[in-house]
Short mmCIF file of C-alpha atoms and ligand atoms in Angstrom, two decimals:
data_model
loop_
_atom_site.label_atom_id
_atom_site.label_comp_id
_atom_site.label_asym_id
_atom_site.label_seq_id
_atom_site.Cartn_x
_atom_site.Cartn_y
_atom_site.Cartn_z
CA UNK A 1 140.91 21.98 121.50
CA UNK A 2 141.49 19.00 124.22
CA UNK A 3 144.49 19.62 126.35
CA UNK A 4 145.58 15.80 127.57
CA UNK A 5 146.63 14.35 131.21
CA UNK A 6 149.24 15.90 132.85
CA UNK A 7 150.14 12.50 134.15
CA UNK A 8 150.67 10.75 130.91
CA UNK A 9 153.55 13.48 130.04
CA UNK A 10 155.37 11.42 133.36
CA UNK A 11 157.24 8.19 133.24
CA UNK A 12 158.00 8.31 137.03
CA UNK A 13 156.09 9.83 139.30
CA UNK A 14 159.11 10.80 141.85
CA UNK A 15 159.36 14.56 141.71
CA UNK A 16 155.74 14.63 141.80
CA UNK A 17 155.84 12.86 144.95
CA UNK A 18 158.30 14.74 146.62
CA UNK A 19 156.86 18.04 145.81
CA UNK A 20 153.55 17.01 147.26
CA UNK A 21 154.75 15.85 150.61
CA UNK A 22 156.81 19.20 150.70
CA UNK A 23 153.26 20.56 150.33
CA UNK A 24 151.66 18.44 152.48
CA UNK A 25 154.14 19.51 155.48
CA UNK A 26 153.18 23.05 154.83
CA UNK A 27 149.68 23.11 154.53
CA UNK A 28 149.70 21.02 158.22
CA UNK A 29 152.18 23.95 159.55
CA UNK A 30 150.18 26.69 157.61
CA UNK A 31 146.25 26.74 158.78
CA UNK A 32 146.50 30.38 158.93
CA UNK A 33 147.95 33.27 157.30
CA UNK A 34 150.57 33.77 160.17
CA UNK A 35 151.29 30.62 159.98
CA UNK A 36 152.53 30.64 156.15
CA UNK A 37 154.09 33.85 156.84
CA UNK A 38 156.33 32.32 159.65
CA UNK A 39 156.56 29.57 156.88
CA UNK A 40 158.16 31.50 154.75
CA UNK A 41 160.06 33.85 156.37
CA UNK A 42 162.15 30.63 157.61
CA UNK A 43 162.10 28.93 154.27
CA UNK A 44 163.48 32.72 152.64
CA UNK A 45 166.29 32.76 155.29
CA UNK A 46 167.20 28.94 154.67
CA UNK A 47 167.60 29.87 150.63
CA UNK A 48 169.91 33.23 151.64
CA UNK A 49 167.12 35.43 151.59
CA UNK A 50 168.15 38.49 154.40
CA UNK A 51 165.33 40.88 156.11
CA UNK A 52 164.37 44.05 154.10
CA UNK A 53 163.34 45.82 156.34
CA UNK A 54 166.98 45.68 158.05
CA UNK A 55 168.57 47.09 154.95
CA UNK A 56 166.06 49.98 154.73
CA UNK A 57 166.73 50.57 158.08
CA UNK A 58 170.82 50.25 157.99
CA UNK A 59 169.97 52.19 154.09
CA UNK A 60 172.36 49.31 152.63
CA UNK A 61 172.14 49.60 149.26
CA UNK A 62 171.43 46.23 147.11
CA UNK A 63 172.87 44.87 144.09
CA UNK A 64 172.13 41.95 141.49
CA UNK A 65 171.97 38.86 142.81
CA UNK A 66 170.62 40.19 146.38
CA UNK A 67 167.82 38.09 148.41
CA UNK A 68 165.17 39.45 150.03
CA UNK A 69 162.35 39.39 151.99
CA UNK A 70 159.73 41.66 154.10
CA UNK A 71 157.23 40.22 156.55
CA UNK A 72 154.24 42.27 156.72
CA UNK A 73 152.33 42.73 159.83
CA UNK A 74 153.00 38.62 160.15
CA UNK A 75 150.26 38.04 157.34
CA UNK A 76 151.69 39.24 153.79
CA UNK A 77 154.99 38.30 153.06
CA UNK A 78 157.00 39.75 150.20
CA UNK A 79 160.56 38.31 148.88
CA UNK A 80 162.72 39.56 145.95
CA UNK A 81 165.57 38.16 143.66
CA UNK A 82 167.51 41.90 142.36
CA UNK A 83 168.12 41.08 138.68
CA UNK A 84 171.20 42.00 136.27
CA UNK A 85 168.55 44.82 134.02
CA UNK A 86 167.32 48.22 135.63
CA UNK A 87 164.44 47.43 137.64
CA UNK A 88 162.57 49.82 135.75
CA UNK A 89 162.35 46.90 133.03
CA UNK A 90 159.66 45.13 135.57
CA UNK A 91 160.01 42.19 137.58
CA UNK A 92 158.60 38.58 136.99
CA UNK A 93 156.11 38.64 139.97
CA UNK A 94 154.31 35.43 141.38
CA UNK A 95 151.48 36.73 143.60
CA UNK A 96 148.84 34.13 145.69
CA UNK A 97 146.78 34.77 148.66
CA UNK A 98 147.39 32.40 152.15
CA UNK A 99 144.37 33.19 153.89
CA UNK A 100 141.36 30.84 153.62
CA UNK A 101 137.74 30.40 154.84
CA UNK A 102 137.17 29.47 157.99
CA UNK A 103 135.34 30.72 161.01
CA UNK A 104 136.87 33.71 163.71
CA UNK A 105 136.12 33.66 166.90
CA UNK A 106 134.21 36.62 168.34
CA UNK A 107 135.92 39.52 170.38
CA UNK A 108 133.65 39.12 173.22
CA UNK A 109 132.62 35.26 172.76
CA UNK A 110 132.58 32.78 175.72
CA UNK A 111 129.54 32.03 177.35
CA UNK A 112 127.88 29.33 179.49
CA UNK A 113 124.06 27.93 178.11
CA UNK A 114 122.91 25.11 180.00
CA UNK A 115 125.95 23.65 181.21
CA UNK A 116 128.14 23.86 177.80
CA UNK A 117 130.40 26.40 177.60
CA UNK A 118 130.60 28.01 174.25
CA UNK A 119 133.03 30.20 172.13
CA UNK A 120 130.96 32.44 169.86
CA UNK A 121 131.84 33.41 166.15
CA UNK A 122 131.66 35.01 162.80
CA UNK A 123 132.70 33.07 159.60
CA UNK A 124 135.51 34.60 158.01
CA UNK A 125 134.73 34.24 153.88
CA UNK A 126 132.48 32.36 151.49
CA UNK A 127 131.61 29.18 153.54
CA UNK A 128 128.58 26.72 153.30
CA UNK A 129 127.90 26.94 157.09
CA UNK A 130 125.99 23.86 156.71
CA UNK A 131 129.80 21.78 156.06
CA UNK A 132 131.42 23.18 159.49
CA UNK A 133 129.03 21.45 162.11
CA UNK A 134 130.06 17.85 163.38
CA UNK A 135 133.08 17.46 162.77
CA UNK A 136 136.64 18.21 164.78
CA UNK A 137 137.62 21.53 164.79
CA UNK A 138 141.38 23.01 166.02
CA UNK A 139 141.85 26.63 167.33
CA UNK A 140 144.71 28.30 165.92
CA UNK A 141 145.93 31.95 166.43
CA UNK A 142 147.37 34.37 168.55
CA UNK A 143 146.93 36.14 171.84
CA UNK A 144 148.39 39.59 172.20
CA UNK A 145 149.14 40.64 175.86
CA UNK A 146 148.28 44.29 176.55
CA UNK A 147 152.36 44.64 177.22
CA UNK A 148 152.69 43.69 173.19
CA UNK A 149 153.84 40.05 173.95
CA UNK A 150 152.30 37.68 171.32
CA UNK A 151 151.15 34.28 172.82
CA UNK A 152 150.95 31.76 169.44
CA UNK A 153 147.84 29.40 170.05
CA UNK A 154 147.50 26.20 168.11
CA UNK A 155 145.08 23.10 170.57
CA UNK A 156 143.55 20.26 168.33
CA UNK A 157 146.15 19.74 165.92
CA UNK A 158 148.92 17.16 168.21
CA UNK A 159 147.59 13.64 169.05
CA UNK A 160 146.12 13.61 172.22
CA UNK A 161 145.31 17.43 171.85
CA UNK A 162 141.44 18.06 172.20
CA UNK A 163 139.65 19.14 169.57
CA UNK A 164 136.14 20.98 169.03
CA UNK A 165 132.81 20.79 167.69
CA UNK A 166 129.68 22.98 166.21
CA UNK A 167 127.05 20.61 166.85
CA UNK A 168 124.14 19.87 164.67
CA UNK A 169 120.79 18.78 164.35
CA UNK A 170 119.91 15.09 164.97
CA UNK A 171 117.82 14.23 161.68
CA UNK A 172 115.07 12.88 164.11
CA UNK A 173 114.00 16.30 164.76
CA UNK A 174 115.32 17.69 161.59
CA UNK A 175 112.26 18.28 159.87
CA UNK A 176 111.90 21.53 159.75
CA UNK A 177 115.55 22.04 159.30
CA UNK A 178 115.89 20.38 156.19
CA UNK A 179 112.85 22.27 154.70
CA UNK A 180 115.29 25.08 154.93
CA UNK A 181 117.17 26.63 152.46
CA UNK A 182 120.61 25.74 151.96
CA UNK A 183 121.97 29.46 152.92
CA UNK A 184 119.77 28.87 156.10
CA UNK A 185 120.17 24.94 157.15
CA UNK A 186 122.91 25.96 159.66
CA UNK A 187 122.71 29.77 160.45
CA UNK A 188 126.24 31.93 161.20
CA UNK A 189 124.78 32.65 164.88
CA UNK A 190 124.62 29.16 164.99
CA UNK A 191 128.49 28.07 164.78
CA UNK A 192 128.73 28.56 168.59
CA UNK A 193 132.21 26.58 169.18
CA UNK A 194 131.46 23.92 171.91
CA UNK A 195 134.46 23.74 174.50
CA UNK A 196 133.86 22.70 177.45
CA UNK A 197 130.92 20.86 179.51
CA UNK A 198 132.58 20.43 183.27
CA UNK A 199 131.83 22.58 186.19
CA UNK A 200 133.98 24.13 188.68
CA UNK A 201 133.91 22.56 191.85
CA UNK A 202 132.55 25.35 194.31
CA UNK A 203 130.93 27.87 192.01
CA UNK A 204 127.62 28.89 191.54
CA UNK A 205 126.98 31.40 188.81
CA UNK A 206 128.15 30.09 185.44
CA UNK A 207 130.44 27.31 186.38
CA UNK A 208 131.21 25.56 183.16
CA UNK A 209 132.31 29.08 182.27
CA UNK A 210 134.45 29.77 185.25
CA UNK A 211 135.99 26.34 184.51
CA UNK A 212 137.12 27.04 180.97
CA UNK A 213 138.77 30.67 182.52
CA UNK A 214 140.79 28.89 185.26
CA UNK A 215 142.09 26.37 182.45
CA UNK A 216 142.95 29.04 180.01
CA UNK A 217 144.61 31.34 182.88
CA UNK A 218 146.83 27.76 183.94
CA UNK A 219 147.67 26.41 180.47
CA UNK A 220 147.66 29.19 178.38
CA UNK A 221 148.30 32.31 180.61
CA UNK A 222 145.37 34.13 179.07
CA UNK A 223 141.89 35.87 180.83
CA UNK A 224 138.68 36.85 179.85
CA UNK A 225 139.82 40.33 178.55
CA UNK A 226 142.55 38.80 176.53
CA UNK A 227 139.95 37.85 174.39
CA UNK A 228 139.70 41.51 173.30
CA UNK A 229 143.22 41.23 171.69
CA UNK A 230 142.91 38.06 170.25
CA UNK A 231 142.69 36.46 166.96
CA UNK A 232 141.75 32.79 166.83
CA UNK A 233 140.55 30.80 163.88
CA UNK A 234 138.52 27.84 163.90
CA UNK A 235 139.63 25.38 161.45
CA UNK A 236 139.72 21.61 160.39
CA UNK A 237 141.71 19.41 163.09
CA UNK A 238 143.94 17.15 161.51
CA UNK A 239 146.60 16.82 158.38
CA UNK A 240 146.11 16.78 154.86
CA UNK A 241 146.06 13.36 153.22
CA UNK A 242 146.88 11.46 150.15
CA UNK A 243 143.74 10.77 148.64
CA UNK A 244 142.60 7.79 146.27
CA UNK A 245 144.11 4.39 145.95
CA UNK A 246 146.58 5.83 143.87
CA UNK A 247 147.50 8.55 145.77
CA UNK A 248 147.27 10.97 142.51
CA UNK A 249 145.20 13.47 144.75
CA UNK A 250 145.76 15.57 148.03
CA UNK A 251 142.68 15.87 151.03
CA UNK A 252 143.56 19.42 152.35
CA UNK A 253 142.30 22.78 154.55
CA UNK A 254 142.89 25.81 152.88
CA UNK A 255 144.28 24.81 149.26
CA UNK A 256 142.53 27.95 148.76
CA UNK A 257 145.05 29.16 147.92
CA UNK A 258 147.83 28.12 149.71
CA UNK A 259 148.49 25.27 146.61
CA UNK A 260 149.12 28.40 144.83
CA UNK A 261 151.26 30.29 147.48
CA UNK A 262 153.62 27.22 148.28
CA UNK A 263 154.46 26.51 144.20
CA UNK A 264 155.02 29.96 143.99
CA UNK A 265 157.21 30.64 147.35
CA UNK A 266 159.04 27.36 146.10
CA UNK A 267 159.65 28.56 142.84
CA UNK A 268 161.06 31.97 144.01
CA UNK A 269 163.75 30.71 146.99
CA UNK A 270 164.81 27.73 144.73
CA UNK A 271 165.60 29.65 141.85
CA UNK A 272 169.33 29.59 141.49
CA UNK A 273 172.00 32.25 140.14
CA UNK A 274 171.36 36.13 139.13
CA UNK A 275 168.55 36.72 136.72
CA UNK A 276 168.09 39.08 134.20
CA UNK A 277 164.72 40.63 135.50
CA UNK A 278 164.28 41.14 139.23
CA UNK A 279 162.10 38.80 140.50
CA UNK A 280 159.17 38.87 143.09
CA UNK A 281 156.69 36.88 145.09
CA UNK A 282 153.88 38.17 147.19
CA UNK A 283 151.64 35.92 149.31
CA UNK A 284 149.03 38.62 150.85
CA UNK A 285 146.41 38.09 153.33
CA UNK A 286 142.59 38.86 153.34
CA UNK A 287 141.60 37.72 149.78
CA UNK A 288 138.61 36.04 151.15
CA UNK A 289 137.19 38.89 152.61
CA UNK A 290 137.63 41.23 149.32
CA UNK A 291 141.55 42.32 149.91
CA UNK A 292 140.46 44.77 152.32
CA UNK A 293 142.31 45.75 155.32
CA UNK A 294 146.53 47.06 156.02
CA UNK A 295 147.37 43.29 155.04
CA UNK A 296 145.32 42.84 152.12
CA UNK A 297 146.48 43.28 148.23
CA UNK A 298 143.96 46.71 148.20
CA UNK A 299 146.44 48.09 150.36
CA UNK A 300 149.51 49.98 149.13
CA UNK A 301 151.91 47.88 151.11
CA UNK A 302 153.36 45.84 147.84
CA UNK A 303 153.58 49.42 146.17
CA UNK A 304 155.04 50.71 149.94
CA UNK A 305 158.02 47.98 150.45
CA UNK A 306 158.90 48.18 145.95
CA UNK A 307 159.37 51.57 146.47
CA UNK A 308 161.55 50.92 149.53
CA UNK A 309 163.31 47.98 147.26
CA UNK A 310 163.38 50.92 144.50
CA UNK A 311 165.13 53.30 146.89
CA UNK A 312 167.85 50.99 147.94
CA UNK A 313 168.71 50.04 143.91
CA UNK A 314 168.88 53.64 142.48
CA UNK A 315 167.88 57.57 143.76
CA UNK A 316 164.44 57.23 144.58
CA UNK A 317 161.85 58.91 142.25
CA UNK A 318 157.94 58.28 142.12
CA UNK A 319 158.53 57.82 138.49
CA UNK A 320 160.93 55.03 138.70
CA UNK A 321 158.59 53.13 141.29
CA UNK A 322 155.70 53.89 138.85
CA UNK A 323 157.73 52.51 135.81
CA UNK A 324 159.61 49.59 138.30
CA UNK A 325 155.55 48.51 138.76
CA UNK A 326 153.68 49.71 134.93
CA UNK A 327 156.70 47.71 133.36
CA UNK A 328 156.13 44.04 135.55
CA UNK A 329 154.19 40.78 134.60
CA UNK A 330 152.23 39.20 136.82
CA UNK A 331 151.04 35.61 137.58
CA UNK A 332 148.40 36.09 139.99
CA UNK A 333 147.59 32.81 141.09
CA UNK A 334 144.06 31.49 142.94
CA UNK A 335 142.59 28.35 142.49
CA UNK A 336 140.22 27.73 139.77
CA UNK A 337 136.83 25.17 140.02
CA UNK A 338 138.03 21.96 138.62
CA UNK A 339 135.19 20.54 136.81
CA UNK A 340 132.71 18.35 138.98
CA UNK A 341 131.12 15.77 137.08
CA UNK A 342 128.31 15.33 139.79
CA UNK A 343 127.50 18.88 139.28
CA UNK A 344 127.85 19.29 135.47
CA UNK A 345 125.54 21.51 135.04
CA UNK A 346 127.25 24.54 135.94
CA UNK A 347 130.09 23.97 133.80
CA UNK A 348 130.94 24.63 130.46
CA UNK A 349 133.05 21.71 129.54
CA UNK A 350 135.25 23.67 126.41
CA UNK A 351 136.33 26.12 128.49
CA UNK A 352 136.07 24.52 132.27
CA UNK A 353 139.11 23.69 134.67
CA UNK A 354 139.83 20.00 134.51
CA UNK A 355 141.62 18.13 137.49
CA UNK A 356 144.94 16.45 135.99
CA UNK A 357 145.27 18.76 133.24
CA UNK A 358 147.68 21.00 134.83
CA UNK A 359 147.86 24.75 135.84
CA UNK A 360 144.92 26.38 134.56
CA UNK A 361 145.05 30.24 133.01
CA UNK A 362 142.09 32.36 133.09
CA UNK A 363 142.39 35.22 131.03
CA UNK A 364 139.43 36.49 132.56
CA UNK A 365 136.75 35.61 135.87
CA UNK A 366 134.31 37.73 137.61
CA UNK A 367 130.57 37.30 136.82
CA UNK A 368 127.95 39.36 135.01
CA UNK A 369 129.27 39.80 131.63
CA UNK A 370 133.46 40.08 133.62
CA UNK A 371 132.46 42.61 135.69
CA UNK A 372 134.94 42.59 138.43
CA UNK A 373 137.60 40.57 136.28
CA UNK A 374 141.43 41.46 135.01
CA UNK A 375 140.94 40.41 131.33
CA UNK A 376 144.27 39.88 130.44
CA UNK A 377 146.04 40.95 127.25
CA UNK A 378 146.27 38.62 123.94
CA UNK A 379 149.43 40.09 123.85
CA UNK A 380 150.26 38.63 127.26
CA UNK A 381 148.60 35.66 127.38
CA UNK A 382 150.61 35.15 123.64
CA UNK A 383 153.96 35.22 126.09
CA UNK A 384 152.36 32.94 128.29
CA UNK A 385 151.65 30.20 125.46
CA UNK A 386 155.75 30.75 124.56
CA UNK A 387 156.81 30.69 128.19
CA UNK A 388 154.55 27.62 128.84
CA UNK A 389 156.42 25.82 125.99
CA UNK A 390 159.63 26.40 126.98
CA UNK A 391 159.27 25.17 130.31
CA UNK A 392 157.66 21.88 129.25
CA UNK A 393 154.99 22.79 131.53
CA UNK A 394 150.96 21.26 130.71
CA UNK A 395 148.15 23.67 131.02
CA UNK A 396 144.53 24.38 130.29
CA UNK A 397 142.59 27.48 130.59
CA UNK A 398 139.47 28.30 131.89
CA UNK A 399 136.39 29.95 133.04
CA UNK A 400 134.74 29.93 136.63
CA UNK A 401 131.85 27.95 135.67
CA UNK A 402 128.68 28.90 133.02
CA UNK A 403 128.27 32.08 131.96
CA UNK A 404 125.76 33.59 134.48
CA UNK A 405 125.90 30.75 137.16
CA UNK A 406 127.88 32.73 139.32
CA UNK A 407 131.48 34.05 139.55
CA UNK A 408 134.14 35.60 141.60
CA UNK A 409 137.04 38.07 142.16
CA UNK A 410 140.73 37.62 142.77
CA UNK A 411 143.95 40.05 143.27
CA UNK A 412 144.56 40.35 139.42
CA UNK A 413 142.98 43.70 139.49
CA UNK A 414 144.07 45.30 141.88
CA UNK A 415 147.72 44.56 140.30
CA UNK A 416 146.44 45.42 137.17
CA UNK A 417 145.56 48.89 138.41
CA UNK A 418 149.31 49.73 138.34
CA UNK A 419 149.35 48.64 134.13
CA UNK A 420 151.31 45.75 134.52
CA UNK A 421 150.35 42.67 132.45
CA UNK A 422 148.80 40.43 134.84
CA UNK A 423 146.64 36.97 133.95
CA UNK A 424 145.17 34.95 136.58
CA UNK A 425 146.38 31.19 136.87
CA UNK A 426 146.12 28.70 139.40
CA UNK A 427 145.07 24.96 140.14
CA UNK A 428 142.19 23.48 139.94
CA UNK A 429 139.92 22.10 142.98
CA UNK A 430 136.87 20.23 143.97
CA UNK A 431 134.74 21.20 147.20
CA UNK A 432 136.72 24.91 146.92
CA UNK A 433 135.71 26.17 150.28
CA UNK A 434 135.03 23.03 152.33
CA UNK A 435 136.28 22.77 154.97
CA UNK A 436 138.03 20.05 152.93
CA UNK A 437 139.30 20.80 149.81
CA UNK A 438 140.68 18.59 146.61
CA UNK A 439 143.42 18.91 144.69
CA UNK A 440 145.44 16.80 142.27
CA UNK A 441 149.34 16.20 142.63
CA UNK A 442 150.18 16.73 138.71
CA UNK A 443 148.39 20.30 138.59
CA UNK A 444 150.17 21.11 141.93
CA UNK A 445 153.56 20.45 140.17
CA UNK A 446 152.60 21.52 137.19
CA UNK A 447 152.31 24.96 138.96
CA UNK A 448 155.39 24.75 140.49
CA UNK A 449 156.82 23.98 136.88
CA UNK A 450 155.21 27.09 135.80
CA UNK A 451 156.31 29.45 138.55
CA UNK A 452 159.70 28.33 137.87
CA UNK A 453 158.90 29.13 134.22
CA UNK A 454 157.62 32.16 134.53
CA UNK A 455 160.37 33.74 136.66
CA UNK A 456 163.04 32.34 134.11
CA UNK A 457 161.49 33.08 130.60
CA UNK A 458 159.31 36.10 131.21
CA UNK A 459 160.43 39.50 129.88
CA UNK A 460 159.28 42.86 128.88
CA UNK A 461 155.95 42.59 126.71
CA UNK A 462 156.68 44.95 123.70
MN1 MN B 501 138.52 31.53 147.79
MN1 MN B 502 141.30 32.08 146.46
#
C-alpha cells in the first residue's frame, strides 16, 4: 500500500504558499507557549470569537452559532463553535500542544566566572544538549513584579537586538570530549547562557555581574530577585525559513507542535456558518514535560471550562458533562518522525511517516509493545478513512519508528480517558527536537485540509 506525493495532487501551488507564510508569521511571533496563546486569543477575537470566561461570569447563556474562547493561565487556550445538535452528541475536537523543547533559565541563575557573566539553566524536554551550544540564542518570557504586573521579555529576536551563546569545546582540545557519549558530549550543567563579558567601571567584587544588574534594572526595570518570579526560555534567535531551492520545505523552532496547533487554530476560527456538532480546539501547554502541571492536558482544566461551556447551554448535570465529553471525537495532533533516509535504520519503511505524503494518522505510538499509547478504534479510524475522502485531503499513517527502537507519548490518552474516540495525527518532521526543525509545506496544508475536514464531516461513531 504506497500512498503518493501530496504535491502531485496540486496544479498550483498558491494556497500552499499562502498558508505557509501565515505559518511562518506565527511560528516567528510564537517561540513560547504564551506567545501562541496571545496568538490566538487575538486571532479568536478577529474571527468573532468573545471571552468565556466573561459569559460565565455575566452567566449569559449561549446558543448555536456562538464563538468562544478561554485563555488559560496564558499557556492553554481553548475556543468553541456551539453547534445546532445537543452537545451531549460530542463535539469535533482538534487538540495540539504549543510548548516545545528548549532550555529554562534557572530561578536563582546569574553568576560571574572569570569575567563572563552567565545565566544558569535546566533544559525544558527531550533535547540533544549537544545541538544547543554555538549558535545564537534569544531570551523570551516574562517577568512578574511582586505587585502582579507582568513584564513580557523577548531580546535577540529584532535586528540589531543581541543575541546569546552556550559555548563549546574547540575540537583542538576536544579529545576527550568526543570520546564521550552522546547523552554526555555537552552536559545540562553545562548550558550556562553566556551574557555579558564587560565590567562595571568602579566595582570590585563581581563586576561583570554588577554590570549585567544595572543594565537589566535601566532597560528592563527588573533586579536580581525578580529572577525568582520569572520565566524565561532560551530559544533559537532568528525566523523560520523557506527551505530548499524550491521552497517545498519550512526551517523552523518549535514545529513541535506548533505545525499542528496553527492548522488546527486555523481550521477552527475560519470555519464559517453554524454546524451541526459543536466544535472545539485545545492547544495545551507542557506536553514536553509529560502534560503535567495546572496548564498541562493531565489537568482537568479542558474537563473544568466544558463543563462551564455545558452549564451555559443547558441545567448543569455531571452526567451531561460526562456524556458532552464520552460522546466527542478527537484529533489529537503531534508531529510524527518523517522518515530520514540517512538514518534508515530505525524505520520501518511500510508503516513509517514520509515527508510530502501528507498528514500522517497513527492509530497507535508509545514503545514497548504500545505501552503508553491511545490505540485508536477500527471503528474510528474507519470514519477517518470516509472523512479523509470527502475532504480531498492526502494522508499516510504511521508508526514512531521500528518496533523496539524507541517511542513516545502524546495527549491522546489522556483524552481518551474520558471514552471519546480519539486517534493521533499530525505532520511529519526531520531533526524533531533540534533546535531546528523540518517540515514540508504540502503536509502542513494537508493538515489544515484535514482539520477543516474533520470539524465539517465528523459525527457520532455508532
Ligand atoms: Mn515533542
Ligand atoms: Mn509533540
Amino acid at each position: 500500500m504506497e500512498r503518493k506525493n501530496a504535491w502531485t495532487t496540486y496544479k498550483t501551488t498558491e494556497e500552499i504558499d499562502q498558508f505557509s507564510d501565515a505559518y511562518r508569521a506565527f511560528l516567528d511571533q510564537g517561540k513560547t507557549e504564551r506567545e501562541c496563546v496571545t496568538f490566538s486569543v487575538a486571532e479568536a477575537k478577529k474571527h468573532g470569537f468573545t471571552d468565556l470566561a466573561k459569559a460565565i461570569r455575566e452567566n449569559r447563556k449561549l446558543k448555536a452559532g456562538d464563538r468562544v474562547y478561554y485563555n488559560w493561565m496564558n499557556k492553554s487556550f481553548v475556543a468553541y463553535i456551539i453547534g445546532k445538535k445537543p452537545v451531549e452528541e460530542g463535539m469535533n475536537i482538534l487538540g495540539a500542544h504549543i510548548d516545545s523543547p528548549r532550555i529554562d533559565v534557572k530561578q536563582n541563575p546569574l553568576y560571574e566566572d572569570t569575567d563572563l557573566a552567565y545565566l544558569d539553566t535546566h533544559y525544558y524536554g527531550g533535547i540533544k544538549k549537544y545541538q544547543w551550544v554555538a549558535m545564537p540564542l534569544a531570551l523570551h518570557g516574562v517577568v512578574v513584579k511582586k505587585d502582579g504586573k507582568v513584564l513580557p521579555v523577548v531580546i535577540g529576536e529584532e535586528e540589531g537586538d543581541p543575541v546569546f551563546c552556550i559555548s563549546d569545546l574547540l575540537p583542538h582540545l576536544a579529545q576527550e570530549q568526543m570520546e564521550k557519549k552522546g547523552a554526555k558530549v555537552v552536559e545540562g550543567e553545562s548550558l550556562n547562557l553566556i551574557i555579558g563579558s564587560q565590567p562595571m567601571a568602579g566595582k570590585k567584587k563581581e563586576p561583570v555581574k554588577e554590570m549585567m544588574l544595572d543594565i537589566l534594572k535601566k532597560k528592563y526595570q527588573f533586579t536580581e530577585e525578580d529572577f525568582l518570579s520569572a520565566e524565561l526560555e532560551i530559544v533559537p534567535a532568528g525566523k523560520a525559513r523557506d527551505m530548499g531551492l524550491d521552497r517545498s520545505m519550512i526551517l523552523g523552532y518549535g514545529h513541535d507542535d506548533r505545525c499542528c496547533a496553527y492548522p488546527s487554530l486555523r481550521a477552527l476560527v475560519d470555519y464559517e456558518g453554524t454546524p451541526d456538532y459543536t466544535l472545539c480546539c485545545v492547544l495545551t501547554d507542557k506536553e514536553e514535560i509529560g502534560s503535567v502541571g495546572a496548564t498541562g492536558m493531565a489537568a482537568r482544566y479542558f474537563e473544568n471550562i466544558t463543563a462551564e461551556l455545558v452549564g451555559l447551554l443547558q441545567p448543569y448535570t455531571d452526567l451531561a458533562l460526562r456524556r458532552v465529553l464520552s460522546a466527542s471525537r478527537m484529533l489529537s495532533s503531534d508531529v510524527s518522525a518523517g522518515y530520514d533516509p540517512n538514518y534508515a535504520s530505525v524505520f520501518e519503511k511500510k508503516n513509517a511517516a514520509y515527508l510530502g505524503r501528507g498528514i500522517t494518522f497513527n492509530k497507535y505510538t508509545g514503545s514497548r509493545g504500545k505501552s503508553g499509547s491511545n490505540d485508536a478504534n477500527a471503528e474510528f479510524m474507519a470514519a477517518i478513512r470516509d472523512i479523509m475522502d470527502k475532504g480531498k485531503v492526502s494522508f499516510q499513517t504511521a508508526e514512531l519508528g521500528r518496533v523496539d527502537v524507541g517511542g513516545g507519548g502524546t495527549i491522546a490518552y489522556l483524552c481518551a480517558k474520558y471514552g471519546m474516540n480519539v486517534i493521533d495525527s499530525g505532520i511529519p518532521v526531520l531533526s524533531m527536537h533540534a533546535p531546528w526543525e523540518v517540515i514540508s509545506k504540502v503536509d502542513l496544508y494537508e493538515g489544515y485540509k484535514c482539520y477543516c475536514a474533520f470539524l465539517k464531516h465528523a459525527s457520532a461513531i455508532k
